[in-house]
Amino acid sequence: MLLFPLRPPTLYFSTANERVQLLPWEQRKLLKWKMSSVTPNVVKQTIARSHFRATKKSDDWLGCWGHHMKSPGFKAIHEYQKLNHFPGSFQIGRKDRLWRNLSKMQARFGKREFSFFPRSFVLPQDLKLLKKAWEDGGGRQKWIIKPPASARGIGIQVIHKWSQMPRKRPLLVQKYLHKPYLISGNKFDLRIYVYVTSYDPLRVYIFSDGLVRFASCKYSSSMKSLSNKFMHLTNYSVNKKNSEYQTNSDHKACQGHKWALKALWQYLSAKGINTTQIWEMIKDMVIKTIIASDPYVNMLVKANVRSPYSCHELFGFDIMLDENLKPWVLEVNISPSLHSNTALDVSIKGQMIRDVLNLAGFVVPRREEMRPAACGSTSSSTSSLCGGVWERSRPELSADEKVKRAFYLSQRFADQLFSSVLDVLTPDDVNVLAEAEDELSRRGEFERVFPSPASSRYLRFFEHPRYLNILLSQWEQKHWQNRSQGVSLLRNLCQKGVHLGHLSDTAHRVSSKVYKIQLTVLVSQGPRSAEEDDVSDREVHSVTSSLPDISLMDSGSPSPSSSPSSSLASDL
């Protein structure tokens, strides 16, 4: 059941030992899922247990777990449909794009914040830079070469001679982490499942469990061993071919060449290692990596997707621990393997997929909302003409709401000032906060890492500041210790219809007078520095250019230096 009256009932998904309540027959007929050749069995089984039916029709479906499409292909998705990818997520899903975007972040914010990925070069563009780094490092270095868009260990080699370097085909070349943390002499990596439900506002979850994948031969730093893939690669698809590979069906056991992540934490804790600190470092890396893709994904979503509801994505982060237990991001998979060949895989991936689909919040639209013919194909405003319950419950921003957003976007990470964003909650504010709280209540074994009580420290890493990220970060700071209080507040506002724009309660009518004064002052001052991104200034100019002139000398107006929170009460 939804916490807030925003949309029709959410469909819940079950695992093998659970049952779901059947919807009325008229609604059950709409439960159709589009299957593709890449839909994993664990997804198919979860969907089947939850009373969905498979369909091959292009329009008649609610959910699809399929291939990643080119960005224009997302335009064909209707508002009530949900696909398991975002346009542009390959910006971290391809090895070369991941490196380019993380190195860009490192150049901007420094190695102190972005030093969690190996030094890398993209060939053939970086061949001269690689040659210099190779010569500067001496002859005892190891490098790992990877095709930029491959998976399952295909095409990966570890080399130490310049003559071994391919010159013509596209490659990613990384400094090899030659001193990994070993368990029983074996190298291993971690598969961490990261789920993003929205990019604006950004909402990121990490699954509490995962997989630990071991190389099936004991590790050696000898140059003579570099051709042994069973020693240097940890991919299951590679090591399962080794006759020495040992399976593990017990998710609690530390045995064989694949463990559960929780089993690893217990193993390391027994050795006196602070696993909480490692986990916090991993969460930090995940948040920063997702933020590195933010400008690209948001641009393509706005250009190609009718409704933000229609996209969600599960990422598989591959992380390795070095000898000092520092985690390193090796790569990010936008279609992580969900094949479940053992009881260990089923126990982890089955629970994880159930929680992913519940977090996704699939809903049953009314029949009339599923008829494409009702939409004008030539309309320039598709969502306003054929938008379903999602669009109708989110009224267009009023002029006052736009001014409020522009005001907070004009600030430069002023956390003290940002706190006033919650003083007056607009209809869209209530909508967004209610949706986030509703989603959080369905998280299962996932942990939401952004927004969080500490997420405001990450706002400076966004290339383009986003109002909704500010709003949610401040909400978390205020209500995370007493979430029921925040939920009660939102439920009360929804019962009054504030989220629908019913502002009979004057306490939620934004008076933008103060914001306009502040914005006028900011615009008159001009840009703050040439180095800062000017997106906020463009937002401010676009709003203030259409505002009536405001006399800053008006005796009834607050001083320009006062904050909105100190003056709004007198305006309402």
Coordinates of C-alpha atoms in Angstrom, one line a residue:
M1 CA 0.0 0.0 0.0
L2 CA 1.2 3.5 -0.8
L3 CA 1.9 5.9 1.9
F4 CA 0.5 8.8 -0.1
P5 CA -2.4 9.1 -2.5
L6 CA -0.2 9.9 -5.5
R7 CA -1.1 7.1 -8.0
P8 CA -2.8 3.7 -8.3
P9 CA -1.7 0.8 -6.1
T10 CA 1.9 -0.3 -6.5
L11 CA 2.4 -3.9 -7.6
Y12 CA 4.5 -6.0 -5.2
F13 CA 6.9 -8.8 -6.4
S14 CA 7.6 -12.0 -4.5
T15 CA 10.3 -14.5 -4.0
A16 CA 9.7 -18.3 -4.1
N17 CA 8.6 -18.6 -0.5
E18 CA 6.1 -15.6 -0.6
R19 CA 2.7 -14.9 -2.0
V20 CA 1.3 -11.8 -3.5
Q21 CA -2.3 -10.7 -3.3
L22 CA -4.1 -10.9 -6.6
L23 CA -5.6 -7.7 -8.0
P24 CA -9.2 -7.7 -9.3
W25 CA -9.5 -9.4 -12.6
E26 CA -9.9 -6.2 -14.7
Q27 CA -6.5 -5.0 -13.4
R28 CA -4.9 -8.4 -13.7
K29 CA -5.5 -8.4 -17.4
L30 CA -3.1 -5.4 -17.7
L31 CA -0.2 -7.2 -16.0
K32 CA 1.9 -7.8 -19.0
W33 CA 5.7 -7.8 -19.2
K34 CA 7.7 -7.6 -22.4
M35 CA 10.3 -10.3 -22.5
S36 CA 13.5 -10.2 -24.6
S37 CA 16.3 -12.6 -25.4
V38 CA 18.4 -11.1 -22.6
T39 CA 15.7 -11.3 -19.8
P40 CA 17.4 -13.5 -17.1
N41 CA 15.6 -16.5 -15.7
V42 CA 15.7 -15.0 -12.2
V43 CA 13.7 -12.0 -13.5
K44 CA 11.3 -14.2 -15.5
Q45 CA 10.6 -16.3 -12.4
T46 CA 10.0 -13.4 -10.1
I47 CA 7.7 -11.8 -12.7
A48 CA 5.7 -15.1 -13.2
R49 CA 5.2 -15.6 -9.4
S50 CA 3.8 -12.1 -9.3
H51 CA 1.1 -12.9 -11.8
F52 CA 2.5 -11.0 -14.8
R53 CA 2.1 -12.5 -18.3
A54 CA 4.7 -12.3 -21.0
T55 CA 3.9 -10.4 -24.2
K56 CA 5.7 -9.7 -27.5
K57 CA 3.5 -6.7 -28.4
S58 CA 5.3 -3.4 -28.7
D59 CA 2.8 -1.3 -26.8
D60 CA 0.9 -3.7 -24.5
W61 CA 3.2 -4.0 -21.6
L62 CA 4.0 -2.4 -18.2
G63 CA 7.6 -3.5 -17.7
C64 CA 10.5 -4.7 -19.8
W65 CA 13.9 -6.1 -18.9
G66 CA 15.8 -5.8 -22.2
H67 CA 18.7 -4.5 -24.3
H68 CA 20.1 -1.1 -23.9
M69 CA 18.7 1.1 -26.7
K70 CA 20.1 4.1 -28.5
S71 CA 18.8 7.2 -26.9
P72 CA 16.1 8.1 -29.6
G73 CA 14.6 4.7 -29.0
F74 CA 13.4 5.8 -25.6
K75 CA 10.9 8.2 -27.2
A76 CA 8.7 5.2 -28.0
I77 CA 8.2 4.3 -24.3
H78 CA 4.8 5.4 -23.0
E79 CA 4.3 7.1 -19.6
Y80 CA 3.0 4.0 -17.9
Q81 CA 5.8 1.7 -19.1
K82 CA 9.1 1.1 -17.4
L83 CA 12.4 0.0 -19.0
N84 CA 15.5 -1.2 -17.1
H85 CA 17.9 1.3 -18.5
F86 CA 18.5 5.1 -18.7
P87 CA 19.7 6.7 -21.9
G88 CA 23.4 7.6 -21.6
S89 CA 24.3 5.1 -18.8
F90 CA 27.0 3.7 -21.1
Q91 CA 29.0 6.8 -20.0
I92 CA 30.0 4.7 -17.0
G93 CA 29.1 1.3 -18.5
R94 CA 31.8 1.4 -21.2
K95 CA 35.3 1.1 -19.7
D96 CA 36.7 3.9 -21.8
R97 CA 33.9 6.3 -21.0
L98 CA 34.1 5.4 -17.3
W99 CA 37.7 6.3 -17.3
R100 CA 37.2 9.6 -19.2
N101 CA 34.5 10.7 -16.9
L102 CA 36.2 9.8 -13.7
S103 CA 39.5 11.4 -14.8
K104 CA 37.5 14.5 -15.7
M105 CA 36.2 14.6 -12.1
Q106 CA 39.7 14.0 -10.8
A107 CA 41.1 16.9 -12.7
R108 CA 38.3 19.1 -11.4
F109 CA 38.2 18.0 -7.7
G110 CA 41.6 16.5 -7.1
K111 CA 43.0 13.1 -6.3
R112 CA 42.0 13.3 -2.6
E113 CA 38.3 12.9 -3.7
F114 CA 38.8 10.8 -6.9
S115 CA 41.7 8.4 -6.5
F116 CA 39.7 5.2 -6.4
F117 CA 40.4 4.0 -10.0
P118 CA 43.7 2.7 -11.6
R119 CA 45.6 5.1 -13.9
S120 CA 44.2 4.4 -17.4
F121 CA 44.8 5.2 -21.0
V122 CA 42.4 4.9 -24.0
L123 CA 44.1 3.7 -27.2
P124 CA 44.9 4.7 -29.8
Q125 CA 44.3 8.3 -28.7
D126 CA 46.5 8.1 -25.6
L127 CA 49.3 6.0 -27.1
K128 CA 52.0 8.7 -26.7
L129 CA 50.9 9.4 -23.1
L130 CA 51.0 5.7 -22.3
K131 CA 54.5 5.4 -23.9
K132 CA 55.8 8.1 -21.6
A133 CA 54.2 6.6 -18.5
W134 CA 55.6 3.2 -19.4
E135 CA 59.1 4.6 -19.8
D136 CA 58.9 6.6 -16.6
G137 CA 57.8 3.6 -14.6
G138 CA 60.6 1.3 -15.6
G139 CA 60.5 -2.2 -16.9
R140 CA 59.0 -4.1 -14.0
Q141 CA 55.5 -2.6 -14.3
K142 CA 52.4 -4.7 -15.2
W143 CA 49.5 -3.4 -17.3
I144 CA 46.1 -4.9 -18.0
I145 CA 44.5 -4.3 -21.4
K146 CA 40.7 -4.5 -21.9
P147 CA 38.4 -4.0 -24.9
P148 CA 36.3 -1.0 -24.0
A149 CA 32.9 -2.7 -24.4
S150 CA 33.6 -6.4 -23.6
A151 CA 32.3 -8.5 -20.7
R152 CA 33.0 -11.9 -19.1
G153 CA 36.8 -11.4 -19.3
I154 CA 36.8 -11.6 -23.1
G155 CA 39.9 -10.0 -24.6
I156 CA 41.6 -9.2 -21.3
Q157 CA 45.4 -9.6 -20.9
V158 CA 48.1 -8.8 -18.4
I159 CA 51.3 -7.7 -20.1
H160 CA 54.7 -6.2 -19.1
K161 CA 56.5 -5.7 -22.4
W162 CA 55.8 -2.8 -24.8
S163 CA 56.1 -5.2 -27.7
Q164 CA 53.0 -7.0 -26.4
M165 CA 50.8 -3.9 -26.7
P166 CA 48.3 -4.0 -29.6
R167 CA 48.5 -0.7 -31.5
K168 CA 45.5 -0.5 -33.9
R169 CA 42.3 -1.7 -32.2
P170 CA 40.5 0.3 -29.5
L171 CA 41.7 -0.6 -26.0
L172 CA 41.7 0.5 -22.4
V173 CA 45.1 0.1 -20.8
Q174 CA 45.2 0.2 -16.9
K175 CA 48.0 0.1 -14.4
Y176 CA 47.7 -3.4 -13.0
L177 CA 46.9 -3.6 -9.2
H178 CA 49.7 -6.0 -8.6
K179 CA 49.4 -6.1 -4.8
P180 CA 45.8 -7.3 -4.2
Y181 CA 44.5 -8.4 -0.8
L182 CA 44.7 -12.2 -0.8
I183 CA 42.6 -14.8 1.0
S184 CA 44.2 -18.3 1.2
G185 CA 46.7 -17.0 -1.4
N186 CA 43.9 -16.2 -4.0
K187 CA 43.0 -12.9 -5.6
F188 CA 39.3 -11.9 -5.6
D189 CA 37.0 -9.0 -6.5
L190 CA 33.6 -7.9 -5.3
R191 CA 30.4 -7.6 -7.3
I192 CA 28.3 -4.8 -5.8
Y193 CA 24.7 -4.3 -6.9
V194 CA 23.8 -0.6 -7.3
Y195 CA 20.3 0.5 -8.3
V196 CA 19.3 4.0 -9.5
T197 CA 15.6 4.8 -9.5
S198 CA 15.9 8.4 -10.7
Y199 CA 18.6 10.8 -11.9
D200 CA 16.6 14.0 -11.2
P201 CA 16.4 14.0 -8.2
L202 CA 19.2 11.4 -8.0
R203 CA 18.3 8.4 -5.9
V204 CA 20.9 5.6 -5.5
Y205 CA 20.6 2.4 -3.6
I206 CA 23.2 -0.4 -2.8
F207 CA 22.2 -4.0 -2.1
S208 CA 23.4 -5.2 1.3
D209 CA 24.7 -8.5 -0.1
G210 CA 26.7 -9.3 -3.2
L211 CA 29.2 -11.8 -4.6
V212 CA 32.9 -12.4 -3.9
R213 CA 34.6 -14.0 -6.9
F214 CA 37.9 -15.7 -6.6
A215 CA 40.6 -16.5 -9.1
S216 CA 40.9 -20.3 -9.1
C217 CA 44.8 -20.4 -8.9
K218 CA 46.9 -19.0 -6.1
Y219 CA 48.3 -15.6 -6.9
S220 CA 51.9 -15.0 -8.0
S221 CA 53.6 -11.7 -8.9
S222 CA 56.0 -13.5 -11.2
M223 CA 56.2 -12.1 -14.7
K224 CA 56.1 -15.7 -16.0
S225 CA 52.6 -16.2 -14.6
L226 CA 51.0 -13.2 -16.5
S227 CA 49.4 -15.4 -19.1
N228 CA 47.6 -17.5 -16.5
K229 CA 44.0 -16.2 -16.6
F230 CA 42.9 -18.4 -13.8
M231 CA 45.4 -16.6 -11.6
H232 CA 44.9 -13.0 -12.6
L233 CA 41.3 -12.8 -13.6
T234 CA 38.4 -13.2 -11.2
N235 CA 35.5 -13.5 -13.7
Y236 CA 33.3 -16.5 -13.0
S237 CA 32.9 -17.1 -16.8
V238 CA 36.7 -17.6 -17.0
N239 CA 37.4 -19.5 -13.8
K240 CA 34.5 -22.0 -14.2
K241 CA 36.6 -23.6 -17.0
N242 CA 39.4 -24.5 -14.7
S243 CA 39.3 -28.1 -13.5
E244 CA 40.4 -26.8 -10.0
Y245 CA 37.4 -24.5 -9.7
Q246 CA 35.3 -25.3 -6.6
T247 CA 31.6 -24.3 -6.3
N248 CA 29.9 -23.1 -3.2
S249 CA 26.1 -23.5 -2.6
D250 CA 26.0 -22.1 1.0
H251 CA 25.6 -18.3 1.2
K252 CA 27.0 -18.4 4.7
A253 CA 30.1 -20.5 4.0
C254 CA 33.6 -19.2 3.3
Q255 CA 34.5 -22.0 0.9
G256 CA 35.0 -22.6 -2.8
H257 CA 35.7 -19.8 -5.4
K258 CA 32.5 -17.8 -4.9
W259 CA 31.3 -16.4 -1.6
A260 CA 28.5 -14.1 -0.5
L261 CA 29.6 -10.6 0.3
K262 CA 28.1 -10.9 3.9
A263 CA 30.3 -14.0 4.4
L264 CA 33.4 -12.0 3.4
W265 CA 32.5 -9.3 5.9
Q266 CA 32.2 -12.0 8.7
Y267 CA 35.5 -13.5 7.6
L268 CA 37.3 -10.2 7.7
S269 CA 35.6 -9.1 11.0
A270 CA 36.9 -12.3 12.6
K271 CA 40.4 -11.1 11.7
G272 CA 39.8 -7.7 13.5
I273 CA 39.3 -5.8 10.2
N274 CA 37.0 -2.8 10.3
T275 CA 34.6 -3.9 7.5
T276 CA 32.2 -0.9 8.2
Q277 CA 35.0 1.5 7.1
I278 CA 35.5 -0.5 3.9
W279 CA 31.8 -0.4 3.2
E280 CA 31.6 3.3 3.7
M281 CA 34.5 3.8 1.3
I282 CA 32.7 1.7 -1.3
K283 CA 29.5 3.7 -0.9
D284 CA 31.5 6.9 -1.4
M285 CA 33.0 5.6 -4.6
V286 CA 29.6 4.4 -5.9
I287 CA 28.0 7.8 -5.4
K288 CA 30.8 9.7 -7.0
T289 CA 30.9 7.3 -10.0
I290 CA 27.1 7.7 -10.6
I291 CA 27.4 11.5 -10.3
A292 CA 30.1 11.4 -13.0
S293 CA 27.4 10.2 -15.4
D294 CA 24.8 12.7 -14.2
P295 CA 25.1 15.5 -16.9
Y296 CA 24.9 13.0 -19.8
V297 CA 22.0 10.9 -18.5
N298 CA 19.9 13.9 -17.4
M299 CA 20.4 15.6 -20.8
L300 CA 19.3 12.5 -22.7
V301 CA 16.4 11.8 -20.4
K302 CA 15.0 15.3 -20.9
A303 CA 15.5 15.0 -24.7
N304 CA 14.1 11.5 -25.2
V305 CA 12.0 10.2 -22.3
R306 CA 8.3 11.2 -21.9
S307 CA 8.2 10.6 -18.2
P308 CA 10.9 10.2 -15.5
Y309 CA 8.9 7.2 -14.2
S310 CA 9.9 5.2 -17.3
C311 CA 13.5 4.5 -16.5
H312 CA 15.4 2.7 -13.8
E313 CA 18.7 0.8 -13.9
L314 CA 20.7 -1.9 -12.0
F315 CA 24.4 -1.5 -12.2
G316 CA 27.1 -4.1 -11.3
F317 CA 30.2 -2.5 -9.8
D318 CA 33.4 -4.6 -9.8
I319 CA 35.6 -3.6 -6.9
M320 CA 39.0 -4.9 -5.8
L321 CA 40.7 -4.5 -2.4
D322 CA 44.5 -3.9 -2.4
E323 CA 46.9 -5.2 0.2
N324 CA 46.0 -2.2 2.4
L325 CA 42.2 -3.0 2.0
K326 CA 41.6 0.1 0.0
P327 CA 38.8 -0.5 -2.5
W328 CA 39.3 0.3 -6.2
V329 CA 36.6 0.6 -8.9
L330 CA 37.6 -1.6 -11.8
E331 CA 34.5 -1.3 -14.0
V332 CA 30.8 -0.8 -14.0
N333 CA 28.4 -3.1 -15.8
I334 CA 25.1 -1.8 -17.2
S335 CA 23.8 -5.4 -17.7
P336 CA 25.3 -7.3 -14.8
S337 CA 25.0 -11.1 -15.1
L338 CA 21.9 -12.4 -13.3
H339 CA 22.4 -16.0 -14.3
S340 CA 21.8 -18.2 -11.2
N341 CA 23.7 -21.5 -11.6
T342 CA 23.9 -22.4 -7.8
A343 CA 21.9 -22.0 -4.7
L344 CA 24.3 -19.2 -3.6
D345 CA 23.4 -17.2 -6.8
V346 CA 19.7 -17.9 -6.4
S347 CA 19.7 -16.8 -2.7
I348 CA 21.4 -13.5 -3.5
K349 CA 20.2 -12.6 -6.9
G350 CA 16.6 -13.7 -6.3
Q351 CA 16.2 -11.5 -3.2
M352 CA 18.0 -8.7 -5.0
I353 CA 15.7 -8.8 -8.1
R354 CA 12.6 -9.0 -6.0
D355 CA 13.7 -5.8 -4.1
V356 CA 14.6 -4.1 -7.4
L357 CA 11.2 -4.7 -8.9
N358 CA 9.5 -3.5 -5.7
L359 CA 11.6 -0.4 -5.5
A360 CA 10.7 0.3 -9.2
G361 CA 7.1 0.8 -8.1
F362 CA 5.3 -0.6 -11.1
V363 CA 1.7 0.6 -11.2
V364 CA -1.5 -0.4 -13.0
P365 CA -2.8 2.5 -15.2
R366 CA -6.4 2.8 -16.2
R367 CA -7.4 1.3 -19.6
E368 CA -7.8 4.7 -21.2
E369 CA -4.2 5.6 -20.3
M370 CA -2.9 2.6 -22.3
R371 CA -4.4 3.7 -25.6
P372 CA -1.8 5.4 -27.8
A373 CA -4.5 6.5 -30.2
A374 CA -5.7 9.0 -27.5
C375 CA -2.5 11.0 -28.0
G376 CA -1.8 13.5 -30.7
S377 CA 1.3 12.1 -32.5
T378 CA 2.1 15.6 -33.9
S379 CA 1.7 17.4 -30.5
S380 CA 4.7 19.1 -29.2
S381 CA 3.5 18.5 -25.6
T382 CA 2.9 14.8 -25.5
S383 CA 2.9 14.5 -21.7
S384 CA 0.2 17.2 -21.2
L385 CA -2.2 15.6 -23.8
C386 CA -1.8 11.9 -23.0
G387 CA -0.1 12.0 -19.6
G388 CA -1.6 9.4 -17.2
V389 CA -2.1 9.6 -13.5
W390 CA 1.6 10.5 -13.0
E391 CA 1.5 13.7 -15.0
R392 CA -1.9 14.8 -13.6
S393 CA -0.7 14.4 -10.1
R394 CA 2.3 16.6 -10.9
P395 CA 1.0 20.0 -11.9
E396 CA 3.2 22.3 -13.9
L397 CA 5.4 24.5 -11.9
S398 CA 3.9 27.8 -11.0
A399 CA 5.8 31.0 -11.6
D400 CA 6.5 31.3 -7.9
E401 CA 7.9 27.7 -7.8
K402 CA 10.2 28.5 -10.6
V403 CA 11.5 31.6 -8.8
K404 CA 12.1 29.5 -5.7
R405 CA 14.1 27.0 -7.7
A406 CA 16.1 29.6 -9.4
F407 CA 17.0 31.2 -6.1
Y408 CA 18.4 28.0 -4.6
L409 CA 20.2 27.2 -7.8
S410 CA 21.9 30.5 -7.6
Q411 CA 23.6 29.7 -4.3
R412 CA 27.0 27.9 -4.2
F413 CA 26.6 25.0 -1.8
A414 CA 25.6 27.2 1.1
D415 CA 24.3 24.5 3.4
Q416 CA 23.2 26.9 6.0
L417 CA 21.0 28.8 3.5
F418 CA 19.8 25.5 1.9
S419 CA 18.1 24.5 5.1
S420 CA 15.4 27.2 4.4
V421 CA 14.3 25.3 1.3
L422 CA 12.0 23.3 3.6
D423 CA 10.3 26.3 5.2
V424 CA 7.6 26.5 2.6
L425 CA 6.9 23.3 0.7
T426 CA 5.3 23.8 -2.7
P427 CA 3.1 21.3 -4.5
D428 CA 6.0 19.9 -6.5
D429 CA 8.2 19.8 -3.4
V430 CA 5.5 17.7 -1.6
N431 CA 5.2 15.4 -4.7
V432 CA 8.9 14.7 -4.9
L433 CA 9.3 14.2 -1.2
A434 CA 6.3 11.9 -1.0
E435 CA 7.5 9.8 -3.9
A436 CA 11.0 9.5 -2.3
E437 CA 9.5 8.4 1.1
D438 CA 7.1 6.0 -0.6
E439 CA 9.9 4.4 -2.6
L440 CA 12.2 4.2 0.5
S441 CA 9.5 2.2 2.3
R442 CA 9.8 -0.5 -0.4
R443 CA 13.6 -0.8 -0.2
G444 CA 13.8 -4.3 1.2
E445 CA 17.5 -5.3 1.6
F446 CA 18.7 -2.2 -0.3
E447 CA 20.2 0.8 1.5
R448 CA 19.7 4.3 0.0
V449 CA 23.0 6.1 -0.1
F450 CA 21.9 9.2 -2.0
P451 CA 20.2 11.2 -0.8
S452 CA 21.3 10.5 2.8
P453 CA 22.0 12.6 5.9
A454 CA 25.5 13.2 4.6
S455 CA 24.6 13.7 0.9
S456 CA 24.9 17.5 0.9
R457 CA 28.7 17.1 0.8
Y458 CA 28.3 15.5 -2.7
L459 CA 26.3 18.4 -4.2
R460 CA 29.4 20.3 -5.3
F461 CA 30.4 17.4 -7.5
F462 CA 27.4 17.8 -9.9
E463 CA 28.4 19.6 -13.1
H464 CA 24.9 21.2 -13.0
P465 CA 23.3 22.0 -9.6
R466 CA 19.8 20.5 -9.3
Y467 CA 17.1 21.9 -7.1
L468 CA 15.6 18.6 -6.2
N469 CA 18.9 17.2 -5.0
I470 CA 19.1 20.2 -2.6
L471 CA 15.5 19.6 -1.5
L472 CA 16.0 15.9 -0.7
S473 CA 19.4 16.3 0.9
Q474 CA 17.9 18.9 3.3
W475 CA 14.9 16.7 4.0
E476 CA 17.2 13.8 5.0
Q477 CA 19.3 16.0 7.3
K478 CA 16.1 17.2 9.0
H479 CA 14.1 13.9 9.3
W480 CA 16.4 10.9 9.1
Q481 CA 16.4 10.5 12.9
N482 CA 12.7 10.7 13.1
R483 CA 11.4 9.7 9.7
S484 CA 7.9 9.0 11.0
Q485 CA 7.5 12.7 11.8
G486 CA 8.4 13.6 8.2
V487 CA 6.1 10.9 6.8
S488 CA 3.2 12.2 9.0
L489 CA 3.8 15.7 7.7
L490 CA 3.7 14.6 4.1
R491 CA 0.7 12.4 4.6
N492 CA -1.2 15.4 6.1
L493 CA -0.2 17.6 3.2
C494 CA -1.4 15.0 0.6
Q495 CA -4.7 14.6 2.4
K496 CA -5.2 18.3 2.0
G497 CA -4.4 18.0 -1.7
V498 CA -1.3 20.2 -1.6
H499 CA 0.6 17.8 -3.9
L500 CA -2.2 18.3 -6.5
G501 CA -2.0 22.1 -6.3
H502 CA -5.0 22.6 -4.0
L503 CA -3.6 25.4 -1.9
S504 CA -6.6 26.3 0.3
D505 CA -4.0 26.2 3.1
T506 CA -2.3 29.5 2.6
A507 CA 0.8 28.3 4.5
H508 CA 1.8 26.5 1.3
R509 CA 1.4 29.4 -1.1
V510 CA 4.9 30.5 -1.9
S511 CA 5.3 34.3 -1.9
S512 CA 8.2 34.8 -4.2
K513 CA 8.7 38.5 -3.4
V514 CA 11.8 37.9 -1.3
Y515 CA 13.3 35.4 -3.8
K516 CA 12.8 37.9 -6.6
I517 CA 14.6 40.6 -4.7
Q518 CA 17.5 38.3 -3.9
L519 CA 17.7 37.1 -7.5
T520 CA 17.6 40.7 -8.8
V521 CA 20.6 41.4 -6.6
L522 CA 22.5 38.3 -7.8
V523 CA 21.9 39.1 -11.5
S524 CA 23.0 42.7 -11.0
Q525 CA 26.2 41.5 -9.4
G526 CA 27.1 39.4 -12.5
P527 CA 29.0 36.1 -12.6
R528 CA 30.9 35.1 -9.4
S529 CA 33.9 33.7 -11.2
A530 CA 34.9 32.6 -14.6
E531 CA 35.8 29.1 -13.3
E532 CA 32.3 28.4 -12.0
D533 CA 29.7 26.7 -14.3
D534 CA 27.2 29.3 -15.4
V535 CA 24.1 27.1 -15.4
S536 CA 22.7 28.7 -12.2
D537 CA 23.2 32.2 -13.7
R538 CA 21.3 31.1 -16.8
E539 CA 18.4 29.8 -14.7
V540 CA 18.4 33.0 -12.7
H541 CA 18.4 35.2 -15.8
S542 CA 15.7 33.1 -17.5
V543 CA 13.3 33.6 -14.5
T544 CA 14.1 37.2 -13.6
S545 CA 14.0 38.5 -17.1
S546 CA 10.2 38.1 -17.1
L547 CA 9.6 39.5 -13.6
P548 CA 8.2 43.0 -12.9
D549 CA 10.7 45.5 -11.6
I550 CA 11.0 45.4 -7.8
S551 CA 12.2 48.5 -5.9
L552 CA 14.9 47.4 -3.5
M553 CA 14.3 50.7 -1.6
D554 CA 10.7 49.8 -0.9
S555 CA 10.3 50.4 2.8
G556 CA 8.1 47.3 3.1
S557 CA 10.6 45.0 1.5
P558 CA 13.2 43.1 3.6
S559 CA 16.8 43.9 3.1
P560 CA 18.5 42.0 0.3
S561 CA 20.9 40.4 2.8
S562 CA 18.1 38.7 4.7
S563 CA 17.3 35.0 4.0
P564 CA 14.0 33.9 2.6
S565 CA 13.1 31.9 5.8
S566 CA 13.2 35.1 7.9
S567 CA 10.8 37.0 5.8
L568 CA 8.4 34.5 4.2
A569 CA 6.1 34.5 7.2
S570 CA 5.2 38.2 6.8
D571 CA 4.5 37.6 3.1
L572 CA 2.1 34.8 3.5

